[in-house]
mmCIF file of C-alpha atoms in Angstrom:
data_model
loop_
_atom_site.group_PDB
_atom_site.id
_atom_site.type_symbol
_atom_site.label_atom_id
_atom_site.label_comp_id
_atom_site.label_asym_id
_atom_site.label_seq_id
_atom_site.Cartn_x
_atom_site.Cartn_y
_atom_site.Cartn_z
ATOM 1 C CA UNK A 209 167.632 46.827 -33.671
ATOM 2 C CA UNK A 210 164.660 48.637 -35.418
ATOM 3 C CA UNK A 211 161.768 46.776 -33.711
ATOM 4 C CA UNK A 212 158.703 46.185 -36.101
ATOM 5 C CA UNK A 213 155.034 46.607 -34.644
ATOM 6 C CA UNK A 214 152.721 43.929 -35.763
ATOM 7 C CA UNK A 215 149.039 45.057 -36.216
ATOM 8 C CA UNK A 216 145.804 43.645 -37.414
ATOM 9 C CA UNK A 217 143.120 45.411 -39.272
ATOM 10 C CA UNK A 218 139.463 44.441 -38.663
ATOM 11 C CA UNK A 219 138.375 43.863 -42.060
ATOM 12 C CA UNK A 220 141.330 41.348 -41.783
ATOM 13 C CA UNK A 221 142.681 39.270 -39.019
ATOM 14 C CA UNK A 222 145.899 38.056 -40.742
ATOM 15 C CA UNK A 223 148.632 39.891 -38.999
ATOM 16 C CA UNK A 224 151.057 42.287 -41.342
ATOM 17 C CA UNK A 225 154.285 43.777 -40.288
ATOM 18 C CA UNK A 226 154.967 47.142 -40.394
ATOM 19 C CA UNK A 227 158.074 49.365 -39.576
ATOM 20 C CA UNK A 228 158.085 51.352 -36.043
ATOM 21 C CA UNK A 229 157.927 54.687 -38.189
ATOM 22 C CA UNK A 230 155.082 53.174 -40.250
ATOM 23 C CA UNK A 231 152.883 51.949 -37.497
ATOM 24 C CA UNK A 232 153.515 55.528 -34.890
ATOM 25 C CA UNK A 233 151.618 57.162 -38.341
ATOM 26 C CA UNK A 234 148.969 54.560 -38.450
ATOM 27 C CA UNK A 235 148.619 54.425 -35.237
ATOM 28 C CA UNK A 236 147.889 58.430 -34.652
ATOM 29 C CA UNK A 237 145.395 58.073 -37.194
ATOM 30 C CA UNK A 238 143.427 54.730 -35.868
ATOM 31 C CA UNK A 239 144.032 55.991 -32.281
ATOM 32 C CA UNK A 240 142.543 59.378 -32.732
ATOM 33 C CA UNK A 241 139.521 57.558 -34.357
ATOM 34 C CA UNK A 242 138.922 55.850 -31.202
ATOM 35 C CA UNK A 243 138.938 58.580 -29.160
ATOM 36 C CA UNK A 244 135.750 59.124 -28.873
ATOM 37 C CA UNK A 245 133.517 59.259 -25.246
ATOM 38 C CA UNK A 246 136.959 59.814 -23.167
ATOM 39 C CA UNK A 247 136.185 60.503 -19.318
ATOM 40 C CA UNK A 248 135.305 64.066 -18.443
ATOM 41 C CA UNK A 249 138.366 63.948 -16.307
ATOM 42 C CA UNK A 250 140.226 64.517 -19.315
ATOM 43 C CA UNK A 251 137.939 67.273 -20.892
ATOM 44 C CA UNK A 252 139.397 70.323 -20.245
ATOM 45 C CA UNK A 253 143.042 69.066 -22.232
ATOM 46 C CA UNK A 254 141.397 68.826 -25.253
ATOM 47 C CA UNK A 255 141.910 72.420 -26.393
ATOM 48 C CA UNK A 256 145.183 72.160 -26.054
ATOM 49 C CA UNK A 257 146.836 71.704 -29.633
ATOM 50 C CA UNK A 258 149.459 69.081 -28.860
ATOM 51 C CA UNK A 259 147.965 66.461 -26.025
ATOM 52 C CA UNK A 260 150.027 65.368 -23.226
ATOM 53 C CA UNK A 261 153.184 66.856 -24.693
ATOM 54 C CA UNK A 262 155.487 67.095 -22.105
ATOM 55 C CA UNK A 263 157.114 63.582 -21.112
ATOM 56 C CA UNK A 264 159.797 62.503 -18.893
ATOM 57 C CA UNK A 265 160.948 59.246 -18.557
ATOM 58 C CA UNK A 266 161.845 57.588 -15.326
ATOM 59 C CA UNK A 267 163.571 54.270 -14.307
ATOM 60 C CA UNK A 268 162.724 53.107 -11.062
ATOM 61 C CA UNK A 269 165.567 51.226 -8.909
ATOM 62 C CA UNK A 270 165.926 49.438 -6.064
ATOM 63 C CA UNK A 271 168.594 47.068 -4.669
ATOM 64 C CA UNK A 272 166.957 44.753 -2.625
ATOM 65 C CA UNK A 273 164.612 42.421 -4.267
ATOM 66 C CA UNK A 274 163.946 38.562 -3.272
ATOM 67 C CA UNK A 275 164.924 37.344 -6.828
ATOM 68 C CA UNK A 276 167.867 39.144 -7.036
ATOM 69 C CA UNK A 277 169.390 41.375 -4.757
ATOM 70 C CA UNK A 278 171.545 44.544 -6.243
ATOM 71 C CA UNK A 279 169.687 43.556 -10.114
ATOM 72 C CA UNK A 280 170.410 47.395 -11.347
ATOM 73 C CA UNK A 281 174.172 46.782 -10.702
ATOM 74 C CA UNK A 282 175.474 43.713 -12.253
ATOM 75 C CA UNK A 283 177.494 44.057 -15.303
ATOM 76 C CA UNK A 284 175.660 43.276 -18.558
ATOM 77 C CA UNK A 285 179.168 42.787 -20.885
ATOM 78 C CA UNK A 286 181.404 45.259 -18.419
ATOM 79 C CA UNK A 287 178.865 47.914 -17.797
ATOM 80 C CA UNK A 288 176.153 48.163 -15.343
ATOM 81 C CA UNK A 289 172.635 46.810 -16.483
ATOM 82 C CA UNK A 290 170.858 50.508 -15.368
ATOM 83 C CA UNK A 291 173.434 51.984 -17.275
ATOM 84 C CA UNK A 292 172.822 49.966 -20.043
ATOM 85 C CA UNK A 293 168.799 50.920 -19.983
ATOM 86 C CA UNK A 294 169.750 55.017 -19.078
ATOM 87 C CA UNK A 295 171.614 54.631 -22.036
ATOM 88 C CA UNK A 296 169.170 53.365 -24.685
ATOM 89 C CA UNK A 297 166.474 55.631 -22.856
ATOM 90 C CA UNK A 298 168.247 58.445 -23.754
ATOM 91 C CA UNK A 299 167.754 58.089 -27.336
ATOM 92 C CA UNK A 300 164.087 58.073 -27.348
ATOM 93 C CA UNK A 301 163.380 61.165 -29.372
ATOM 94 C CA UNK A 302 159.731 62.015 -27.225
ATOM 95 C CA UNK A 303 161.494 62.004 -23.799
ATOM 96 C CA UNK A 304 162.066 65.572 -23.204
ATOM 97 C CA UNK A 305 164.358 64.184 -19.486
ATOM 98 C CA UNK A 306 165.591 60.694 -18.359
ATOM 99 C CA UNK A 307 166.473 60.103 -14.501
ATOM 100 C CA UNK A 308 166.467 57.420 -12.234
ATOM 101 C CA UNK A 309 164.846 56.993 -9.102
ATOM 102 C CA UNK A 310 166.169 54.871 -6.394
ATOM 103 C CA UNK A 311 165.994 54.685 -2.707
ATOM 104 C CA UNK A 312 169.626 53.254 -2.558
ATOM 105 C CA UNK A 313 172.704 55.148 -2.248
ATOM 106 C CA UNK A 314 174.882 52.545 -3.869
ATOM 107 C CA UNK A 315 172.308 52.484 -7.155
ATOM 108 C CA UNK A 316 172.823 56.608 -6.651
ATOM 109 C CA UNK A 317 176.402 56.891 -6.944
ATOM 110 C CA UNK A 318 176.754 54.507 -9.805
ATOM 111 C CA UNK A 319 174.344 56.625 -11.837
ATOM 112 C CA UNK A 320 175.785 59.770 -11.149
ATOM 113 C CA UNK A 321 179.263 58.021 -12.005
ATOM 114 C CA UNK A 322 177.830 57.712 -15.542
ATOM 115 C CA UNK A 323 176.203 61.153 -16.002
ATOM 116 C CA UNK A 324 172.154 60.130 -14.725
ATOM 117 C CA UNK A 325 170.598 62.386 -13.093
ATOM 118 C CA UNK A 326 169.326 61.228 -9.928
ATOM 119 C CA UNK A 327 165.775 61.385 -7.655
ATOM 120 C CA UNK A 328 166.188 59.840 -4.376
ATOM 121 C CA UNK A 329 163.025 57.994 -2.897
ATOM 122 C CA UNK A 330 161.518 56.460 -0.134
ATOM 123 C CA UNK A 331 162.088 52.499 0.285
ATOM 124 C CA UNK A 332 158.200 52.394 1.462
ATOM 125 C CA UNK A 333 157.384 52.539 -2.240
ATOM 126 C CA UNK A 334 155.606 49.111 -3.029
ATOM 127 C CA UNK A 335 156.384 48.913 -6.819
ATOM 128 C CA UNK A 336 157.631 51.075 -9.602
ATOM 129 C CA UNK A 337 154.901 53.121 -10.658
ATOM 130 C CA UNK A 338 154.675 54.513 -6.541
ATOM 131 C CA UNK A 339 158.799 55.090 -7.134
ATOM 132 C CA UNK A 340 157.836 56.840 -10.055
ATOM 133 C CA UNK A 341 154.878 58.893 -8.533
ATOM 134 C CA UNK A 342 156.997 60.229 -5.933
ATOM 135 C CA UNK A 343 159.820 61.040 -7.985
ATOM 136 C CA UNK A 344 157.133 63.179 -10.185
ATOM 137 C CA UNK A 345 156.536 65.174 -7.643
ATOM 138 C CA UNK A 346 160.252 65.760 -6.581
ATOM 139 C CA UNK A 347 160.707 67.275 -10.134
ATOM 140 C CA UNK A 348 160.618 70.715 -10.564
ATOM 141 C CA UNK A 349 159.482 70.599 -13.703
ATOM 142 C CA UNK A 350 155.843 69.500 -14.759
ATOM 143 C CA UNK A 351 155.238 66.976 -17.273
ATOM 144 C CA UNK A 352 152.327 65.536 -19.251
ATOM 145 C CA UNK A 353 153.184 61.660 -19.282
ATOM 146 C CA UNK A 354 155.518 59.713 -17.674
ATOM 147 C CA UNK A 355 157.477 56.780 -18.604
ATOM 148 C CA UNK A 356 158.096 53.979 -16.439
ATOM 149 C CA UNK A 357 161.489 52.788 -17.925
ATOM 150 C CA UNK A 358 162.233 48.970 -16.205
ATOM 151 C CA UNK A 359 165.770 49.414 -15.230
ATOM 152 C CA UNK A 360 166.138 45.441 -16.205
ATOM 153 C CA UNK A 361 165.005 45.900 -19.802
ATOM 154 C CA UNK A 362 169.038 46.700 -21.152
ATOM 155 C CA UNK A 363 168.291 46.539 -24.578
ATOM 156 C CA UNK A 364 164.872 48.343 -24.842
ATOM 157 C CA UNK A 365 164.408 50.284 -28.117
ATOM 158 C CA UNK A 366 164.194 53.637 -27.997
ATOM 159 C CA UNK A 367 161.340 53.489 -30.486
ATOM 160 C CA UNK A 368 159.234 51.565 -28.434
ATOM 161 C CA UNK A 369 159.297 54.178 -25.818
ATOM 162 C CA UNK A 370 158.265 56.768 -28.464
ATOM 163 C CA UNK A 371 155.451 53.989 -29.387
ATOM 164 C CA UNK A 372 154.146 54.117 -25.932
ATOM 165 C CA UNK A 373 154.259 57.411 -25.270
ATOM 166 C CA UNK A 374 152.181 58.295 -28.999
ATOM 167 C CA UNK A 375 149.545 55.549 -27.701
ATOM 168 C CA UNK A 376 148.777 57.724 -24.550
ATOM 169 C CA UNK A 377 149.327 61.196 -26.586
ATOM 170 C CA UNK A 378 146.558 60.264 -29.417
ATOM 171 C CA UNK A 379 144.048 58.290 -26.488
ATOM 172 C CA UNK A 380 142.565 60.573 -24.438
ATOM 173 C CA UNK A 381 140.275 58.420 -22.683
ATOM 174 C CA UNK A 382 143.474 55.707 -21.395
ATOM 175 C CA UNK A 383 145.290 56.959 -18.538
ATOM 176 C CA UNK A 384 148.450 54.363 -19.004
ATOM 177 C CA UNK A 385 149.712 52.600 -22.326
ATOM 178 C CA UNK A 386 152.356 49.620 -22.593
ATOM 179 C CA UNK A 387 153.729 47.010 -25.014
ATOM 180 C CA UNK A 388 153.549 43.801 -25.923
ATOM 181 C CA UNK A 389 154.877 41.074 -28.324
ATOM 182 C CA UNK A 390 154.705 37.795 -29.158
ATOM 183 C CA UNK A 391 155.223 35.306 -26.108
ATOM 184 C CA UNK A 392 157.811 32.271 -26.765
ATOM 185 C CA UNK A 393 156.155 28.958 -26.245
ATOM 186 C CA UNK A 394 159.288 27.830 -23.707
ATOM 187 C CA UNK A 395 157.841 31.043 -21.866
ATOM 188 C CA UNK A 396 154.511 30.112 -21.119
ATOM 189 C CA UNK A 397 154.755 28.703 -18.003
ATOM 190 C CA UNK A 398 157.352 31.116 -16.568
ATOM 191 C CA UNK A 399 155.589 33.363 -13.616
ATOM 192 C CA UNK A 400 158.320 35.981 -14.359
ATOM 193 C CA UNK A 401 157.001 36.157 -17.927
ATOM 194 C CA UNK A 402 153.651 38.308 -17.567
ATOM 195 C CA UNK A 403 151.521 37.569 -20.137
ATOM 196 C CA UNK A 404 148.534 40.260 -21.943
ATOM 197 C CA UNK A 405 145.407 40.016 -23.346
ATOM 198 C CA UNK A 406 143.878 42.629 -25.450
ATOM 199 C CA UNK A 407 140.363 43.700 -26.872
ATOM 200 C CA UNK A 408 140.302 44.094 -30.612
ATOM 201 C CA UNK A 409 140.597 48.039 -30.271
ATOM 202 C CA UNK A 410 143.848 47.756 -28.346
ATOM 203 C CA UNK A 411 143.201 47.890 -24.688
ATOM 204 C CA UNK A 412 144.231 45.511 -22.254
ATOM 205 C CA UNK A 413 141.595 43.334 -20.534
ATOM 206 C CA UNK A 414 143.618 41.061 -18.098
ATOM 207 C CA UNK A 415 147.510 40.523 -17.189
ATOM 208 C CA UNK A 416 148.661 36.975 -15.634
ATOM 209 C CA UNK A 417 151.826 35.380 -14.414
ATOM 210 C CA UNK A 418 149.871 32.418 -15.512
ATOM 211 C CA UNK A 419 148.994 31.396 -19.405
ATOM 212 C CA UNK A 420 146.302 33.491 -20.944
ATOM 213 C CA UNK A 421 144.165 32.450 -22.789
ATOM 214 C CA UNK A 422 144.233 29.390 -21.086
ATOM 215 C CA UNK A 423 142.573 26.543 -22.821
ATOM 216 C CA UNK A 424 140.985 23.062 -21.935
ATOM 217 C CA UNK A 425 143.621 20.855 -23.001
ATOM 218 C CA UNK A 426 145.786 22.499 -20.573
ATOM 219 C CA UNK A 427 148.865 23.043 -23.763
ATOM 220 C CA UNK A 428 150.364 25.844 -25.455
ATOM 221 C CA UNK A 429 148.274 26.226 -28.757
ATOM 222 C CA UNK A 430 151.107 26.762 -31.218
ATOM 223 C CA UNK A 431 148.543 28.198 -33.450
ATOM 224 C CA UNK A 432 147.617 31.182 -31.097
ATOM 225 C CA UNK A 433 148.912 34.617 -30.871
ATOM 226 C CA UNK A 434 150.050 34.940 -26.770
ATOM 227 C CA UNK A 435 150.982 38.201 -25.595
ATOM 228 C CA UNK A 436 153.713 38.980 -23.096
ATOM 229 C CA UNK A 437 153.993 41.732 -21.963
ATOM 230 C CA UNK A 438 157.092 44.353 -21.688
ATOM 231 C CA UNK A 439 157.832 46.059 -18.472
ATOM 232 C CA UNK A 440 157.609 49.238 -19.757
ATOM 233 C CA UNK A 441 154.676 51.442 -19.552
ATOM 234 C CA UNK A 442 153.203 55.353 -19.973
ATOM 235 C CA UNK A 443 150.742 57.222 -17.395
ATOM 236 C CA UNK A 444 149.276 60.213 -17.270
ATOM 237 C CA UNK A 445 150.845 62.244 -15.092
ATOM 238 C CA UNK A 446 147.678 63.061 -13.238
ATOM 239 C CA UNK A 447 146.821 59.744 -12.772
ATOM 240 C CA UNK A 448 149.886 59.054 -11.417
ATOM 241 C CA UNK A 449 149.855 61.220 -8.997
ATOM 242 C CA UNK A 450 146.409 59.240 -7.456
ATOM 243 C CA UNK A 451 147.709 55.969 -7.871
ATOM 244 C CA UNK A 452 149.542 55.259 -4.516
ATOM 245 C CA UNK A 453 146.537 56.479 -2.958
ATOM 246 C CA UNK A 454 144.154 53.941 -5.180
ATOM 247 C CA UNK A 455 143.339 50.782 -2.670
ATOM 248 C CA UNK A 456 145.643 47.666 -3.448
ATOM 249 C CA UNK A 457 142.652 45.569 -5.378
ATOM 250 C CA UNK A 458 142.420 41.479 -5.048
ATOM 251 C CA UNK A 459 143.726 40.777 -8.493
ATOM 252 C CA UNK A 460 146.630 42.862 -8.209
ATOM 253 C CA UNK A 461 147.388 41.282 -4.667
ATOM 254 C CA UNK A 462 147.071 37.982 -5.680
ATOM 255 C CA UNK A 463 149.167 38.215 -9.310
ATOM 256 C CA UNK A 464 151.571 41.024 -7.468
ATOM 257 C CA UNK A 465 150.714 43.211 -10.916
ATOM 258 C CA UNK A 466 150.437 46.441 -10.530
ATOM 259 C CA UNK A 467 148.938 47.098 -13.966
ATOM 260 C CA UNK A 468 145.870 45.156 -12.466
ATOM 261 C CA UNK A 469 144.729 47.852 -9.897
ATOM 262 C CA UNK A 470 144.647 50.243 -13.138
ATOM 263 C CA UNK A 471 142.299 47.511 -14.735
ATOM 264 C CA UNK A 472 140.480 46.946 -11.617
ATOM 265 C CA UNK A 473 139.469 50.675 -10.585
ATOM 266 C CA UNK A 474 137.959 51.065 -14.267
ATOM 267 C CA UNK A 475 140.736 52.678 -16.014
ATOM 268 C CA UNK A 476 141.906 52.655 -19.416
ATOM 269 C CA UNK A 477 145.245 50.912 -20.726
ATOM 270 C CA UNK A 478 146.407 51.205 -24.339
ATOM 271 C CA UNK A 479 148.494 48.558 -25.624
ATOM 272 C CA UNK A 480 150.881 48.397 -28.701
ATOM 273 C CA UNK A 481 152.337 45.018 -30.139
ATOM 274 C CA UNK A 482 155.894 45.441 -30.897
ATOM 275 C CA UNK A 483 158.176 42.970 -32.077
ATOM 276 C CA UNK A 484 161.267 42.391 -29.432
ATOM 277 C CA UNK A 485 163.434 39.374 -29.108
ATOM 278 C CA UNK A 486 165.516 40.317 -26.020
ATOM 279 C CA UNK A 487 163.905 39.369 -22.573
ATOM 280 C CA UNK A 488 164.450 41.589 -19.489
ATOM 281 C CA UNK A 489 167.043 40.430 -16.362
ATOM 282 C CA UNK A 490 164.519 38.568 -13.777
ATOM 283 C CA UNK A 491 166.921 36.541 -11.964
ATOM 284 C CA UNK A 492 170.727 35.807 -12.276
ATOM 285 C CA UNK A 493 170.604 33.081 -14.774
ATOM 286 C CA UNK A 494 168.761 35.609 -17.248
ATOM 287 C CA UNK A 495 172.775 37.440 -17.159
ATOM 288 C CA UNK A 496 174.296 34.691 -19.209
ATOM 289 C CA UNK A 497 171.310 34.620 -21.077
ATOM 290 C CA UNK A 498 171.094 38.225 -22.390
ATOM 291 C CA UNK A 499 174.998 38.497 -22.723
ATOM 292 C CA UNK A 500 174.673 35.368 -25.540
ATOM 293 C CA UNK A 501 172.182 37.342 -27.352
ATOM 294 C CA UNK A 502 174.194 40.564 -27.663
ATOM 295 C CA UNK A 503 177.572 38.695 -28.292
ATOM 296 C CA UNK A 504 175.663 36.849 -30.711
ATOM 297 C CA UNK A 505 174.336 40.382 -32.377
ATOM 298 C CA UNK A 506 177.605 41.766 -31.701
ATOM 299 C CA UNK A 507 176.046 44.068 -29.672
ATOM 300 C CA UNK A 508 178.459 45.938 -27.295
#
C-alpha cells in the first residue's frame, strides 16, 4: 500500500499524481522555498545542518471514550487495533522511537505483551496532543519533532509518517504538519469525518466536523476537491511542550478540534495531500468496515 501524494503546481491547477518518494523530494525543495520570514522563535535552529532531526513517534491511548469504550483493544482480524498501528509505525524509516502512551493499565499490559514500549499518563489529559506532551517530557531522551500516531488509524502508511515529519523538517516557520486526502462524498456529512481546508502554499486555514467549503445550494459539489483530514499529525517539540498550557480557544471548544487552538493562537500548520483509502476506527460499526477492506486486499 504505497500511498501516492497528489499535488498542484501554481502555474497549473490540474492535479498530477506523484509517488510518496517523488513528492518527499519535491516537497524539500518547494518547502524550503517557502521558508522564508519564519518566527524568531525558531531562529537560533537554523545553524544547525539537519533541522528538527530527532523524531519520536507517539500513539496516544485511552480506554474510555463516549463513542467507544476500550477502541485501542478490539481485534482488527485477531490482533489488537493499537497493535496493528505500533506495528505499521514501526516501519516509518524517520522515527528514530515508537511508544505508546496511555493512562490505562489494561491498554499497558497489552502493549507490553507485544513488545511496545510503554509511557504511562495522567487521565486529566484532554486530548492526544496533551497525552503526547506529557509523555515528551517522561522521555529521557530529547527529540526534535514528535509524531502524534492515532492509535485508530490500523493501516496508516509508514510513508505518510515520513511525509509529515519532512513537512515540519523543511518549514521552519510551522510548528505542527498533518495530512490530508481526498474526502468521499458519502463522508461529507459525517461529524467523525474532519474535514481541511488549505491555502495554496500548503497550510491549513480551518478544520470542521461540518462540510467545508460549504456552498449555497447546501450539496456536495462532485466537482470540488474536499479535504479530510487524517488523524495523524507532527509538532515541534517545543511547541508541544506549551500547548497544554495554551487557553482552550472558542473554535476548538465548539468543533472539539484540537488542531483549531494551533490555528487560533496564530500558529503555523503544514499540510500534505496524500492519497489513502482506509478510514480510521470511530465507532464499532467502522470494525466490520475496515476488516472488509483488508480481507478484500488480502491484507493480514
Amino acid at each position: 500500500m504505497t500511498p501516492k501524494s497528489v499535488c498542484t503546481t501554481s502555474s497549473d491547477h490540474a492535479p498530477f499524481v506523484m509517488s510518496t518518494k517523488s513528492w518527499i523530494l519535491h516537497g524539500v525543495a518547494t518547502a524550503a522555498a517557502l521558508a522564508v520570514g519564519a518566527h524568531a522563535y525558531f531562529f537560533y535552529r537554523r545553524s544547525v545542518t539537519v533541522f528538527r532531526s530527532r523524531v519520536v513517534g507517539i500513539i496516544p491511548a485511552r480506554f474510555a471514550s463516549s463513542r467507544f469504550e476500550g477502541k485501542p483493544l478490539v481485534e482488527i482480524l485477531g490482533k489488537p487495533m493499537i497493535q496493528r498501528t505500533w506495528e505499521r509505525a514501526k516501519l516509518a524509516s524517520t522515527l528514530d522511537r515508537v511508544v505508546v502512551a496511555t493512562d490505562d493499565e489494561k491498554i499497558a499490559e497489552c502493549c507490553r505483551g507485544f513488545g511496545a514500549e510503554v509511557i504511562m499518563t495522567a487521565e486529566s489529559c484532554r486530548n492526544g496532543a496533551e497525552r503526547c506532551s506529557e509523555a515528551l517530557q517522561k522521555l529521557e531522551k530529547k527529540y526534535d519533532i514528535v509524531v502524534n500516531i492515532q492509535g485508530d488509524e490500523p493501516l496508516i502508511e509508514p510513508e505518510i509518517i515520513d511525509g509529515i515529519v519532512k513537512a515540519l523538517q523543511t518549514t521552519p516557520n510551522a510548528v505542527f504538519s498533518t495530512a490530508v486526502t481526498s474526502l468521499k462524498p458519502e463522508d461529507a456529512f459525517d461529524p467523525n469525518r474532519v474535514k481541511c481546508v488549505v491555502d495554496n502554499r500548503g497550510y491549513a486555514i480551518y478544520f470542521s466536523r461540518g462540510l467545508i467549503p460549504f456552498n449555497k445550494s447546501g450539496k456536495v459539489n462532485s466537482e470540488f476537491p474536499y479535504n479530510l483530514h487524517l488523524g495523524i499529525q507532527s509538532y515541534d517539540s517545543k511547541f508541544l511542550k506549551i500547548y497544554p498550557d495554551l487557553t482552550p480557544t472558542p473554535l476548538q471548544l465548539e468543533e472539539d478540534l484540537e488542531q483549531l487552538k494551533v490555528l487560533e493562537n496564530g500558529y503555523k500548520m503544514k499540510v500534505i495531500k496524500v492519497d489513502h483509502d482506509a478510514h480510521g476506527v470511530d465507532t464499532p460499526e467502522d470494525v466490520a468496515k475496515i476488516e472488509n477492506f483488508m480481507r478484500e486486499r488480502n491484507l493480514s
